[in-house]
Structure formats: C-alpha cells, structure tokens
Amino acid sequence: MSSMAIHLEEDLQHVDLKRDVTKHLKRGHRWIFANCFDESRTGKSGIRLLKYKGEPLALGIWQADTQLRFRVLLLTEEPIFRRNNIERTLELYFDSQWRKALEIRKTFDLSITNSFRLINGEGDGLPGLIIDIYNDTAVIKHDHPIMEKVWNAKAIAEKIQAAFPQIKCVYLKRRNDESEKGVNIVGSLAPEVQFLENGVLFASNIRDAAKTGFFLDQRDNRKIIQHFSSGKTVLNLFSYTGGFSLFAAKGGAKEVTSVDIAKVAIEAVERNFKINHLPTTHHDIAADAFDYLEKQILEKKKYDLVITDPPSFAPNERSVEQAKAAYTKVFSNSIKLVNSEGLFAASSCSSHISSQEFMEICQESFSRARKRATLVYFGAQPVDHPYPLAMEELRYLKFALFRLD
Ligand code: SAH
C-alpha cells in the first residue's frame, strides 16, 4: 500500500456534469447532488475527475449510491493541481489541508484540554474524514463506506503520530450497528479512555459510545454553564455522559440532576463524577426526558438552571416543521421548571434548523410557557468544528442561554 493519505485505487476516471455548477464550486461549496448528473450512469464510488462540457473542473469523491453524489477535494484551477500527476496532486492537497488544520488546533493547551477534533470533514477540506483526539487515542470515523478506501488509515495514523507523539492508539470506528465496530490501526483501543476538557476529566468507552466517543462540539458552551452554576440547582436533560453536568458541578452547583434515556450514559455520568472527586450532590436518572418533564411540572418542581440539549429532531429537510413543534414543546416544558430569575439553556444540533429558526423556536417556547426572557449568551460550534463559509448547512450547532425576567 502506498504511503499517501488519499488513496487512488485505480486509474482516474471522470464523471460528467450535466449542469453548470462552476460558480457554486468557485464560491467554496463542496457538494454536488445527484440531479446534476445523468441519473442512468452511476458507476462505482471512488475518486473521480469532474468535468463540465469536456473541461476538467475538480477532483473529488463520487458516491454512487447517495443523493449527495460528489464531494469536492480541490478545483483543477488551484496551483497544486497537476493534470499528469494526480497522485502528487492528492498528496500536496492533503498535506496543505493537514497543515492548516493543525494550525487551528494549536489553540488547545493540552494540559487542560487534550480532547478535540483534529479533522472536521468538509470544514477542513477533507470530505468524509473525521479525526478526534482523546488524550493518547485518536479515532478516525467516516460517513460513507467508500471513505475507507479513499482515506488511507495507515498513512493518516503516521501523520497523526508525527504531529502528536503522545498518541499510542489510532482506532478506526465504524457504525455501531456494524458487525465489526472498528479496527485498531496502531496499538490497541483501551476499554476506557480518560481525557481532559477544560480541566474536567471524562471517561469514554469509545468502542460503544455515540459518535467517536464524546460530544466535543459543546466544549465552549459547557464552559459557559460552569460560569453560571455557582450555588445553583441544575437540571441537565438529555445529559448523555454528563458533559454539562460535570461543568455545572465544577462551577460550584449545589445539586445537579442528569436525565438520559440510555442507562449506559447515566452510568457514565456517575463514573465521570467519581473520577473528578467532586463533592456535589448529583442525581443520575435513566428516564425518558419528555415524561420526566411532564412529571416534574405536575409536581411543581423548580430549578435555578435547566439545560435542554435533545438529539436532532430534524434528520432531513422534510421533517423540519415537525421538528420545530417538538423543540417548542420540549423547550417550553423545560422553561416551566425554571425558578423566576433562573436560567434556561437550549441547544439544537440539527443542521436543518438555522440559527434564526432556532431563535424563533425559543421565542415561541417562552411565549407558550408565558414567560419573558433575556438572552445572556449565544454559542455555536467551537474552533475545532470549522465549516466552509459557503456551506452554511454545516453550521449545525446552536446554543442559547436565557435568564427569565
Ligand atoms: N448534552 C450532551 C449530548 C446530548 S446527545 C453532551 O453534552 O454530551 C442527546 C442525548 O439524548 C443522547 O445521550 C440520547 O441517549 C438522549 N436521548 C434521546 N432520546 C431521549 C429521551 N426520550 N429521553 C432522554 N434522553 C434521550
């Protein structure tokens, strides 16, 4: 196998566009959907040269079986493009994107935050490739099976270890429902990996965890929660392994309640409290958050701070209206549990709900709960989750902290 990070399997074939999307690509967008190609010619997935009216336009990855049909690596007009040496072009391209990605991640002081996203797919110019670092473990994850062929995990592992000598294990994580959940590329994955986020220790069973092991994207927002938690009673709904809960405790919360439907997630909350030796009283409850909310409203229970970060309710564009209704319901019910002058943090990770729509949902939620509020902070995804300016759809995370008036 070659030592190149982007692996070109066979001689480069081309695909023909039937529509002119040059402007779209030149603005920095990286996706072309199936309707821009002749539907009868799908062929095999892999690296292809994209042509329009016979002229080469871009190099990218063809996904024969998805509506998202072509993902751009680079345009042929870029100076590093070499018409007669595609392998060299791919190598130069990877190295330049890699260097730029590392530059952004230099912002992390590894003695307080050694967990971060090293490569964020399109956002780092490397479509379909996710690399997350958890202390001494790197996790590679793809979003389409062809990516295992395109991205040469061995060569990438070498580059990871060269940049981060502390890495002892590089693990390729597949979908949780696949027969083989993942493979070790370097070393061997520990049953539990411990890592730091802003001075708080977290443990993850990476093999079975959601995504690559942790929701790294809420880092900055958890820090905000830390600043507002002193002396407060906190309810963290859809807590997963307790990211927000631990930061509330670290910020001096009086009492923290975490609710998640997954028992393993709740067990992980307990584990995370334990390894941080925090004295905070905590209630870790495996329950349906929607039911829990209804019950607490009936019991007239109140908290000083409620955090509601549900899973995405809008997996696609068609489900947006339904999702808006679901967010409004769960947010307005959450607001009913907040003390007067207390705080409410709402978040949504759905890329199909824009920031503006999210704020409209929040307004409607407060109106339904018959409360007025002040926006204290608006957050999004952190620096290790960049996205191309032209691809607003990859700006998915919204987080708003309100104070009830
Ligand atoms: N805030 C978390 C991430 C939340 S991810 C963090 O900072 O890490 C969404 C979580 O919602 C998942 O852990 C999932 O198990 C949980 N979940 C999904 N449906 C649920 C339901 N009906 N009730 C409670 N939790 C639910």
Coordinates of C-alpha atoms and ligand atoms in Angstrom, one line a residue:
M1 CA 0.0 0.0 0.0
S2 CA 1.3 3.5 -0.8
S3 CA 2.2 5.9 2.0
M4 CA -0.2 8.5 0.6
A5 CA -3.1 9.7 2.8
I6 CA -5.5 9.9 -0.1
H7 CA -5.6 6.6 -1.8
L8 CA -6.3 6.5 -5.5
E9 CA -7.4 2.9 -6.2
E10 CA -7.3 2.7 -10.0
D11 CA -6.7 4.9 -13.0
L12 CA -8.5 8.1 -12.6
Q13 CA -11.9 8.0 -14.3
H14 CA -14.1 11.1 -14.9
V15 CA -17.7 12.0 -14.4
D16 CA -19.7 14.5 -16.5
L17 CA -21.8 17.2 -15.0
K18 CA -25.0 18.0 -16.9
R19 CA -25.4 21.4 -15.3
D20 CA -23.1 24.3 -14.8
V21 CA -22.2 24.5 -11.1
T22 CA -18.9 26.2 -11.6
K23 CA -20.0 29.3 -9.7
H24 CA -21.2 27.3 -6.7
L25 CA -17.8 25.4 -6.6
K26 CA -15.8 28.6 -7.0
R27 CA -17.5 30.1 -4.1
G28 CA -16.2 27.2 -2.0
H29 CA -19.2 24.9 -1.8
R30 CA -18.1 21.2 -1.9
W31 CA -21.2 19.2 -2.6
I32 CA -23.0 18.3 -5.8
F33 CA -26.2 16.4 -5.7
A34 CA -27.4 13.6 -7.9
N35 CA -29.7 15.8 -10.0
C36 CA -26.7 17.5 -11.6
F37 CA -25.6 14.2 -13.2
D38 CA -27.1 11.8 -15.8
E39 CA -29.0 9.5 -13.4
S40 CA -28.5 6.4 -15.6
R41 CA -24.8 6.4 -15.2
T42 CA -24.0 5.9 -11.5
G43 CA -20.8 3.7 -11.8
K44 CA -18.7 2.8 -8.8
S45 CA -17.8 5.1 -5.9
G46 CA -14.3 6.4 -5.7
I47 CA -12.1 9.4 -6.6
R48 CA -13.1 11.0 -9.9
L49 CA -12.2 13.9 -12.1
L50 CA -15.3 16.1 -12.5
K51 CA -15.8 17.6 -16.0
Y52 CA -18.3 20.0 -17.4
K53 CA -18.6 20.2 -21.3
G54 CA -15.4 18.1 -21.5
E55 CA -13.4 20.5 -19.4
P56 CA -11.9 19.3 -16.0
L57 CA -13.3 21.3 -13.1
A58 CA -12.5 19.4 -9.9
L59 CA -11.1 16.3 -8.2
G60 CA -13.4 14.7 -5.7
I61 CA -15.2 11.7 -4.3
W62 CA -18.1 10.1 -6.2
Q63 CA -20.7 8.4 -4.0
A64 CA -22.7 6.3 -6.4
D65 CA -25.5 5.4 -4.0
T66 CA -26.4 8.6 -2.2
Q67 CA -28.3 11.8 -3.2
L68 CA -25.1 13.6 -2.2
R69 CA -23.3 12.4 -5.3
F70 CA -19.9 14.3 -5.5
R71 CA -17.8 15.8 -2.8
V72 CA -15.1 18.2 -3.9
L73 CA -11.5 17.8 -2.8
L74 CA -9.9 20.5 -4.9
L75 CA -10.6 22.5 -8.1
T76 CA -8.4 22.0 -11.1
E77 CA -7.7 25.7 -11.2
E78 CA -5.8 25.5 -8.0
P79 CA -2.0 25.9 -8.5
I80 CA -1.2 22.5 -6.9
F81 CA -3.3 20.7 -9.5
R82 CA -1.1 18.6 -11.8
R83 CA -3.0 17.2 -14.8
N84 CA -0.4 14.5 -15.4
N85 CA 0.2 13.5 -11.8
I86 CA -2.9 13.1 -9.9
E87 CA -1.2 11.1 -7.1
R88 CA 1.2 14.0 -6.5
T89 CA -1.8 16.5 -6.6
L90 CA -3.6 14.5 -3.9
E91 CA -0.5 14.3 -1.7
L92 CA 0.1 18.1 -2.0
Y93 CA -3.5 18.8 -1.3
F94 CA -3.7 16.6 1.8
D95 CA -0.5 18.0 3.2
S96 CA -1.7 21.5 2.8
Q97 CA -5.1 20.9 4.4
W98 CA -3.4 18.9 7.2
R99 CA -1.0 21.8 7.9
K100 CA -3.9 24.3 8.1
A101 CA -5.9 22.0 10.3
L102 CA -3.1 21.6 12.8
E103 CA -2.6 25.4 12.9
I104 CA -6.2 25.9 14.2
R105 CA -5.8 23.1 16.8
K106 CA -2.7 24.8 18.2
T107 CA -5.0 26.9 20.3
F108 CA -5.5 23.9 22.7
D109 CA -3.4 23.8 25.8
L110 CA -3.0 20.0 26.1
S111 CA -2.5 20.2 29.9
I112 CA -6.2 21.4 30.3
T113 CA -7.9 20.2 27.0
N114 CA -6.5 17.1 25.4
S115 CA -9.7 16.1 23.6
F116 CA -10.5 17.9 20.3
R117 CA -11.5 17.3 16.7
L118 CA -8.4 17.3 14.6
I119 CA -10.1 16.9 11.2
N120 CA -13.7 18.0 10.6
G121 CA -14.5 16.6 7.1
E122 CA -15.5 19.3 4.6
G123 CA -14.7 22.0 7.2
D124 CA -11.0 21.1 6.9
G125 CA -11.3 20.4 3.2
L126 CA -11.2 16.6 3.7
P127 CA -14.7 15.4 2.9
G128 CA -15.9 12.3 4.7
L129 CA -12.9 12.2 7.2
I130 CA -13.4 12.8 10.9
I131 CA -10.4 12.5 13.3
D132 CA -11.0 13.1 17.0
I133 CA -8.2 13.1 19.6
Y134 CA -8.8 11.8 23.2
N135 CA -5.6 12.1 25.1
D136 CA -3.4 9.3 23.9
T137 CA -6.1 7.9 21.5
A138 CA -7.1 9.1 18.0
V139 CA -10.4 8.0 16.5
I140 CA -11.0 8.0 12.7
K141 CA -14.6 7.9 11.5
H142 CA -16.1 8.1 8.1
D143 CA -19.7 8.9 6.9
H144 CA -19.8 6.7 3.8
P145 CA -18.2 3.2 3.2
I146 CA -16.2 4.4 0.2
M147 CA -14.2 6.6 2.6
E148 CA -12.4 3.6 4.0
K149 CA -10.8 3.2 0.5
V150 CA -10.3 6.9 -0.2
W151 CA -8.6 7.7 3.1
N152 CA -5.5 5.6 3.8
A153 CA -5.8 5.0 7.6
K154 CA -2.3 3.7 8.0
A155 CA -0.7 6.7 6.3
I156 CA -3.0 9.1 8.2
A157 CA -2.1 7.3 11.5
E158 CA 1.6 8.0 10.8
K159 CA 0.8 11.7 10.3
I160 CA -1.2 11.8 13.5
Q161 CA 1.7 10.3 15.5
A162 CA 4.2 12.6 13.9
A163 CA 2.1 15.6 14.9
F164 CA 1.1 14.3 18.3
P165 CA 3.8 12.0 19.8
Q166 CA 1.5 11.2 22.8
I167 CA -0.8 9.1 20.6
K168 CA -0.5 5.4 21.4
C169 CA -3.6 4.2 19.7
V170 CA -5.3 5.0 16.4
Y171 CA -8.7 3.4 16.1
L172 CA -10.9 3.3 13.0
K173 CA -14.5 3.4 14.3
R174 CA -17.3 2.1 12.2
R175 CA -21.1 2.4 12.7
N176 CA -22.2 0.9 16.0
D177 CA -24.6 -1.4 14.2
E178 CA -21.9 -3.0 12.0
S179 CA -20.6 -6.5 12.8
E180 CA -17.2 -5.2 13.4
K181 CA -17.5 -1.9 15.4
G182 CA -14.0 -0.8 14.5
V183 CA -10.3 -1.8 14.0
N184 CA -7.1 -0.8 15.6
I185 CA -4.7 0.9 13.1
V186 CA -2.0 1.5 15.7
G187 CA -1.8 0.0 19.2
S188 CA -5.0 -1.3 20.8
L189 CA -8.1 0.6 22.0
A190 CA -8.4 0.7 25.8
P191 CA -11.8 -0.3 27.3
E192 CA -11.9 3.2 28.9
V193 CA -10.1 6.3 27.7
Q194 CA -9.8 9.2 30.0
F195 CA -9.3 12.7 28.7
L196 CA -9.5 16.4 29.8
E197 CA -11.8 19.1 28.7
N198 CA -11.0 22.4 30.2
G199 CA -9.6 20.8 33.3
V200 CA -12.5 18.3 33.8
L201 CA -11.8 14.6 33.4
F202 CA -14.1 12.4 31.3
A203 CA -14.0 8.7 30.7
S204 CA -15.3 7.1 27.5
N205 CA -15.9 3.6 26.3
I206 CA -15.0 4.7 22.7
R207 CA -15.9 1.4 21.1
D208 CA -19.6 1.5 22.1
A209 CA -20.0 5.3 22.6
A210 CA -22.1 7.6 20.4
K211 CA -20.2 9.3 17.5
T212 CA -16.4 8.9 18.2
G213 CA -16.8 8.8 22.0
F214 CA -17.9 12.2 23.2
F215 CA -19.7 15.4 22.1
L216 CA -16.7 17.6 21.7
D217 CA -18.7 20.3 20.0
Q218 CA -20.3 21.6 23.2
R219 CA -17.0 22.4 24.8
D220 CA -17.3 26.2 24.8
N221 CA -21.0 26.0 25.8
R222 CA -20.1 23.8 28.8
K223 CA -17.6 26.4 29.9
I224 CA -20.4 29.0 29.9
I225 CA -22.5 26.7 32.1
Q226 CA -19.6 26.4 34.5
H227 CA -19.5 30.2 34.9
F228 CA -23.3 30.4 35.7
S229 CA -23.7 27.4 38.1
S230 CA -22.3 28.6 41.4
G231 CA -24.7 27.7 44.3
K232 CA -27.5 26.6 41.9
T233 CA -29.7 23.6 41.5
V234 CA -29.2 22.3 37.9
L235 CA -31.3 20.0 35.7
N236 CA -29.5 18.6 32.7
L237 CA -31.9 17.0 30.3
F238 CA -30.6 14.6 27.5
S239 CA -27.4 14.6 29.5
Y240 CA -25.6 11.8 27.7
T241 CA -22.4 11.1 29.8
G242 CA -22.8 14.3 31.8
G243 CA -20.8 16.9 29.9
F244 CA -22.9 19.9 31.1
S245 CA -23.5 18.3 34.5
L246 CA -19.8 18.0 35.3
F247 CA -19.1 21.6 34.3
A248 CA -22.1 22.8 36.4
A249 CA -20.6 20.8 39.4
K250 CA -17.1 22.3 38.7
G251 CA -18.7 25.7 38.7
G252 CA -20.0 25.1 42.2
A253 CA -23.6 23.9 41.6
K254 CA -25.4 22.9 44.8
E255 CA -27.1 20.0 43.2
V256 CA -27.1 18.5 39.7
T257 CA -29.7 16.2 38.2
S258 CA -28.9 14.4 34.9
V259 CA -31.6 12.7 32.8
D260 CA -30.9 10.5 29.8
I261 CA -32.9 7.6 28.4
A262 CA -29.7 5.5 27.9
K263 CA -28.8 3.6 31.0
V264 CA -25.1 3.3 29.9
A265 CA -25.0 7.1 29.5
I266 CA -26.3 7.6 33.1
E267 CA -23.7 5.1 34.4
A268 CA -21.1 7.1 32.6
V269 CA -22.3 10.3 34.4
E270 CA -21.8 8.5 37.7
R271 CA -18.3 7.4 36.6
N272 CA -17.4 10.9 35.5
F273 CA -18.5 12.4 38.8
K274 CA -16.4 9.8 40.6
I275 CA -13.1 10.3 38.7
N276 CA -13.3 14.1 39.3
H277 CA -13.8 13.7 43.0
L278 CA -16.5 16.4 43.0
P279 CA -18.4 16.8 46.3
T280 CA -21.6 18.0 44.5
T281 CA -24.8 16.2 45.2
H282 CA -25.9 14.5 42.0
H283 CA -28.9 12.6 40.9
D284 CA -28.4 10.5 37.7
I285 CA -31.6 9.3 36.3
A286 CA -32.2 6.9 33.4
A287 CA -35.6 8.0 32.1
D288 CA -37.4 9.4 29.2
A289 CA -36.8 13.2 29.4
F290 CA -40.2 14.0 27.9
D291 CA -42.0 12.0 30.6
Y292 CA -39.7 13.3 33.3
L293 CA -40.6 16.9 32.3
E294 CA -44.3 16.3 32.5
K295 CA -44.0 14.6 35.9
Q296 CA -41.8 17.4 37.3
I297 CA -44.3 20.1 36.0
L298 CA -47.1 18.3 37.8
E299 CA -45.1 18.1 41.0
K300 CA -44.3 21.9 40.6
K301 CA -40.6 21.2 40.8
K302 CA -38.2 24.2 40.1
Y303 CA -34.5 24.5 39.3
D304 CA -32.2 27.5 39.1
L305 CA -30.8 26.3 35.8
V306 CA -32.2 23.9 33.2
I307 CA -30.2 22.7 30.2
T308 CA -32.0 21.0 27.4
D309 CA -29.9 19.6 24.6
P310 CA -32.0 17.0 22.8
P311 CA -30.9 14.8 19.9
S312 CA -31.6 16.1 16.4
F313 CA -35.3 16.1 15.8
A314 CA -34.8 17.0 12.1
P315 CA -32.8 14.4 10.3
N316 CA -33.8 15.8 6.9
E317 CA -35.4 18.9 5.3
R318 CA -38.8 17.2 5.2
S319 CA -39.0 16.8 8.9
V320 CA -38.3 20.4 9.8
E321 CA -41.9 21.5 10.6
Q322 CA -42.4 18.5 12.8
A323 CA -39.1 19.1 14.5
K324 CA -39.9 22.8 15.2
A325 CA -43.0 21.7 17.0
A326 CA -41.1 19.1 19.0
Y327 CA -38.4 21.6 20.0
T328 CA -41.0 24.1 21.0
K329 CA -42.8 21.6 23.2
V330 CA -39.7 20.3 25.0
F331 CA -38.2 23.8 25.4
S332 CA -41.5 25.3 26.8
N333 CA -41.9 22.4 29.2
S334 CA -38.3 22.9 30.3
I335 CA -38.9 26.7 30.9
K336 CA -41.8 25.8 33.2
L337 CA -39.3 24.2 35.6
V338 CA -37.1 27.3 35.9
N339 CA -37.3 29.5 39.0
S340 CA -38.0 33.2 38.5
E341 CA -34.8 34.9 37.5
G342 CA -33.4 31.5 36.8
L343 CA -31.5 30.4 33.7
F344 CA -32.5 28.2 30.7
A345 CA -30.0 26.8 28.2
A346 CA -31.4 25.5 24.9
S347 CA -29.5 23.7 22.3
S348 CA -30.1 22.1 18.9
C349 CA -27.6 20.1 16.8
S350 CA -29.9 19.9 13.7
S351 CA -28.3 21.3 10.6
H352 CA -31.7 21.8 9.0
I353 CA -32.7 24.3 11.7
S354 CA -30.9 27.7 11.1
S355 CA -29.8 30.0 13.9
Q356 CA -32.7 32.3 13.1
E357 CA -35.3 29.5 13.1
F358 CA -33.8 28.3 16.4
M359 CA -34.3 31.7 18.0
E360 CA -37.8 31.8 16.7
I361 CA -38.4 28.4 18.3
C362 CA -37.0 29.8 21.6
Q363 CA -39.3 32.9 21.4
E364 CA -42.3 30.7 20.8
S365 CA -41.3 28.4 23.7
F366 CA -41.1 31.3 26.1
S367 CA -44.4 32.6 24.9
R368 CA -46.0 29.2 25.4
A369 CA -44.6 29.0 28.9
R370 CA -45.9 32.5 29.5
K371 CA -42.5 33.8 30.5
R372 CA -40.3 36.6 29.2
A373 CA -36.5 36.3 29.0
T374 CA -33.2 37.9 28.2
L375 CA -30.6 36.4 26.0
V376 CA -27.4 36.2 28.0
Y377 CA -25.2 34.2 25.6
F378 CA -25.4 32.7 22.1
G379 CA -23.0 30.0 21.3
A380 CA -22.2 27.7 18.3
Q381 CA -19.7 25.1 17.4
P382 CA -16.1 25.6 18.6
V383 CA -12.9 26.3 16.6
D384 CA -12.2 22.6 16.0
H385 CA -15.5 22.3 14.2
P386 CA -14.9 24.7 11.3
Y387 CA -17.1 24.8 8.2
P388 CA -16.6 26.4 4.7
L389 CA -18.2 29.8 4.6
A390 CA -20.1 28.8 1.5
M391 CA -21.6 25.8 3.3
E392 CA -24.0 27.3 5.9
E393 CA -25.6 23.8 6.2
L394 CA -22.5 22.6 8.1
R395 CA -23.0 25.2 10.8
Y396 CA -25.2 23.0 12.8
L397 CA -24.8 23.7 16.5
K398 CA -26.9 26.4 18.3
F399 CA -26.8 27.1 22.0
A400 CA -28.6 29.9 23.8
L401 CA -28.6 30.8 27.5
F402 CA -31.5 32.9 28.7
R403 CA -32.4 34.5 32.0
L404 CA -36.0 34.5 33.0
D405 CA -37.1 38.1 33.6
Ligands
SAH1 N1 -25.6 17.3 26.1 C1 -24.9 16.1 25.8 C2 -25.2 15.5 24.5 C3 -26.6 15.1 24.2 S1 -26.9 14.0 22.9 C4 -23.4 16.3 26.0 O1 -23.0 17.5 26.3 O2 -22.6 15.4 25.8 C5 -28.5 13.5 23.1 C6 -28.8 12.5 24.2 O3 -30.2 12.4 24.3 C7 -28.3 11.1 24.0 O4 -27.5 10.8 25.1 C8 -29.6 10.2 24.0 O5 -29.4 9.0 24.7 C9 -30.5 11.1 24.7 N2 -32.0 10.8 24.4 C10 -32.6 10.6 23.3 N3 -33.9 10.5 23.4 C11 -34.1 10.7 24.7 C12 -35.3 10.7 25.5 N4 -36.5 10.5 25.0 N5 -35.2 11.0 26.8 C13 -34.0 11.2 27.4 N6 -32.8 11.2 26.7 C14 -32.9 10.9 25.4

